[in-house]
Coordinates of C-alpha atoms in Angstrom, one line a residue:
X710 CA 11.3 -22.8 23.1
X711 CA 12.3 -19.7 25.1
X712 CA 13.9 -16.5 24.0
X713 CA 17.3 -17.4 25.0
X714 CA 17.3 -21.0 23.4
X715 CA 16.4 -19.0 20.4
X716 CA 19.4 -16.7 20.2
X717 CA 21.9 -18.6 21.8
X718 CA 24.6 -20.2 19.7
X719 CA 27.8 -21.5 18.9
X720 CA 30.2 -19.0 17.0
X721 CA 33.8 -19.2 15.7
X722 CA 34.1 -15.2 16.6
X723 CA 32.3 -13.3 19.2
X724 CA 33.4 -10.2 17.0
X725 CA 31.5 -10.9 14.2
X726 CA 28.4 -10.4 16.6
X727 CA 29.4 -7.5 18.3
X728 CA 29.8 -6.2 14.6
X729 CA 26.4 -6.8 13.9
X730 CA 25.1 -5.1 16.7
X731 CA 27.3 -2.3 16.3
X732 CA 26.1 -2.1 12.5
X733 CA 22.5 -2.0 13.9
X734 CA 23.4 1.1 16.2
X735 CA 25.4 3.0 13.1
X736 CA 21.9 2.7 11.0
X737 CA 20.0 3.8 13.9
X738 CA 18.1 0.6 14.6
X739 CA 19.5 0.3 18.0
X740 CA 20.8 2.6 20.6
X741 CA 23.8 1.5 22.6
X742 CA 24.3 2.5 26.3
X743 CA 26.8 1.8 29.0
X744 CA 26.3 1.7 32.7
X745 CA 27.7 4.8 34.4
X746 CA 28.1 4.6 38.3
X747 CA 27.6 8.3 40.0
X748 CA 27.5 7.7 43.6
X749 CA 28.5 4.6 45.7
X750 CA 27.2 4.0 49.7
X751 CA 28.9 1.7 51.9
X752 CA 26.1 -0.2 53.7
X753 CA 26.1 -3.1 56.2
X754 CA 23.6 -6.0 55.9
X755 CA 21.7 -6.9 58.9
X756 CA 22.3 -10.7 58.5
X757 CA 25.7 -11.5 58.2
X758 CA 27.1 -8.2 59.1
X759 CA 29.0 -7.9 55.4
X760 CA 29.9 -4.9 54.4
X761 CA 28.5 -4.2 50.8
X762 CA 28.5 -1.4 48.2
X763 CA 25.4 -0.1 47.1
X764 CA 25.2 1.3 43.8
X765 CA 23.1 4.7 43.9
X766 CA 21.5 6.6 40.9
X767 CA 23.4 4.7 38.4
X768 CA 22.6 6.2 34.8
X769 CA 23.0 4.9 31.4
X770 CA 25.1 7.0 28.9
X771 CA 24.9 6.5 25.2
X772 CA 28.0 4.9 23.5
X773 CA 29.6 7.2 21.1
X774 CA 30.2 5.4 18.0
X775 CA 33.3 7.0 17.0
X776 CA 34.9 5.9 19.9
X777 CA 36.9 2.7 19.7
X778 CA 35.7 0.5 22.3
X779 CA 35.2 -3.7 22.6
X780 CA 31.7 -4.2 23.3
X781 CA 31.1 -7.2 25.6
X782 CA 29.1 -5.6 28.4
X783 CA 26.6 -3.2 27.3
X784 CA 22.8 -2.1 26.9
X785 CA 20.4 -1.8 24.0
X786 CA 17.3 -0.1 23.4
X787 CA 15.1 0.2 20.3
X788 CA 14.5 3.9 19.2
X789 CA 10.5 3.6 19.3
X790 CA 10.5 1.4 22.4
X791 CA 11.0 1.8 26.0
X792 CA 12.3 -1.6 26.7
X793 CA 16.0 -2.1 27.8
X794 CA 18.3 -5.2 26.7
X795 CA 21.4 -6.1 28.4
X796 CA 23.8 -7.7 26.5
X797 CA 26.9 -10.2 27.3
X798 CA 29.4 -11.3 24.6
X799 CA 31.8 -13.9 26.4
X800 CA 34.6 -16.0 25.0
X801 CA 35.9 -19.3 25.8
X802 CA 37.9 -22.0 24.4
X803 CA 36.8 -25.5 22.7
X804 CA 39.7 -27.6 23.8
X805 CA 38.3 -30.2 21.5
X806 CA 38.2 -28.5 18.2
X807 CA 41.1 -26.1 19.4
X808 CA 39.5 -23.0 18.5
X809 CA 37.6 -20.1 20.6
X810 CA 34.1 -19.3 20.3
X811 CA 31.6 -16.6 21.4
X812 CA 28.7 -17.2 23.5
X813 CA 25.7 -14.5 23.0
X814 CA 23.1 -13.6 25.6
X815 CA 20.7 -10.8 25.6
X816 CA 18.2 -10.3 28.5
X817 CA 15.1 -7.9 28.6
X818 CA 15.1 -6.2 31.6
X819 CA 12.0 -5.6 33.8
X820 CA 11.5 -2.7 36.2
X821 CA 13.8 -2.8 39.3
X822 CA 15.8 -5.9 37.9
X823 CA 18.8 -6.7 39.7
X824 CA 21.6 -6.2 37.7
X825 CA 24.0 -8.1 40.0
X826 CA 21.9 -11.5 39.4
X827 CA 22.0 -11.1 35.6
X828 CA 25.6 -10.6 35.4
X829 CA 26.6 -13.0 38.0
X830 CA 30.0 -11.5 38.3
X831 CA 30.0 -9.4 41.6
X832 CA 27.7 -10.5 44.2
X833 CA 29.0 -7.6 46.5
X834 CA 27.5 -5.0 44.2
X835 CA 23.6 -4.5 44.2
X836 CA 22.9 -2.6 40.9
X837 CA 19.1 -1.8 40.4
X838 CA 17.9 -0.6 37.3
X839 CA 15.8 2.5 37.7
X840 CA 12.1 2.1 37.1
X841 CA 12.0 5.0 34.9
X842 CA 14.5 3.6 32.4
X843 CA 12.2 0.8 31.1
X844 CA 8.5 -0.1 30.6
X845 CA 8.8 -3.1 32.7
X846 CA 6.4 -5.1 30.6
X847 CA 8.3 -8.6 31.2
X848 CA 8.6 -10.0 34.7
X849 CA 11.3 -12.0 36.1
X850 CA 10.6 -15.7 38.2
X851 CA 13.9 -16.0 39.8
X852 CA 14.8 -19.1 41.1
X853 CA 17.9 -20.7 42.8
X854 CA 19.4 -23.8 41.2
X855 CA 21.7 -25.7 43.7
X856 CA 24.9 -26.8 42.3
X857 CA 27.9 -28.8 43.8
X858 CA 31.8 -28.1 42.5
X859 CA 34.8 -29.1 44.5
X860 CA 34.6 -26.3 47.1
X861 CA 31.4 -27.4 48.1
X862 CA 27.5 -26.4 47.3
X863 CA 26.5 -23.1 46.0
X864 CA 23.2 -21.6 44.5
X865 CA 23.2 -20.6 40.9
X866 CA 21.1 -17.7 40.1
X867 CA 18.7 -18.0 36.9
X868 CA 15.7 -16.5 35.5
X869 CA 12.8 -17.1 33.7
X870 CA 11.4 -14.4 31.3
X871 CA 7.9 -14.3 30.7
X872 CA 6.4 -12.5 27.6
X873 CA 3.2 -11.6 25.7
X874 CA 4.5 -11.2 22.1
X875 CA 7.5 -11.6 20.0
X876 CA 9.9 -8.8 20.3
X877 CA 11.6 -7.2 16.9
X878 CA 15.0 -7.0 18.7
X879 CA 14.9 -10.8 19.3
X880 CA 13.7 -11.7 16.2
X881 CA 16.6 -9.7 14.5
X882 CA 19.2 -11.3 16.7
X883 CA 17.5 -14.9 16.0
X884 CA 17.7 -14.5 12.2
X885 CA 21.4 -13.3 12.5
X886 CA 22.0 -16.4 14.7
X887 CA 20.0 -18.8 12.4
X888 CA 22.1 -17.5 9.3
X889 CA 25.3 -17.9 11.5
X890 CA 24.6 -21.4 12.3
X891 CA 23.7 -22.4 8.6
X892 CA 27.2 -21.3 7.5
X893 CA 28.9 -23.0 10.6
X894 CA 27.1 -26.5 9.7
X895 CA 27.4 -25.7 6.1

């Protein structure tokens, strides 16, 4: 079973997940960061002459716990490790059960990971994670999956994560997910 399969789950409220992670930050078990863009440069792709915005020298800024912010797009780091994790909490609506649900995704980043591919939101902005920000022990195997919808064919970018050992952060979140599933199924 892959890392993401272990931490993915069905939830009644994503706020419970966010609060769980925030509590870990409050207790000092995790450090939380936002992505700060310092400079944007306009460049032109030679292949199709498309103008794109390339973000240079992006930094991570610690999140001030005293600020009331809705955490749905942020980074986590363990104080004793160099690894960096990108966290997304997305919400959707289950029309069959007539209830909202949240979807948790945690991705461990490798050196020079392309955040654009991980976020899958804005393909015009290429955001590269600086090498000195993380240890890069894990590597990505990118593959393009061809999909078809009403507008035609498109490629969905996905990633396989390779790992050498179990990670404390994933283990903590996986335990939390199992507990939430037990409450939901009970």
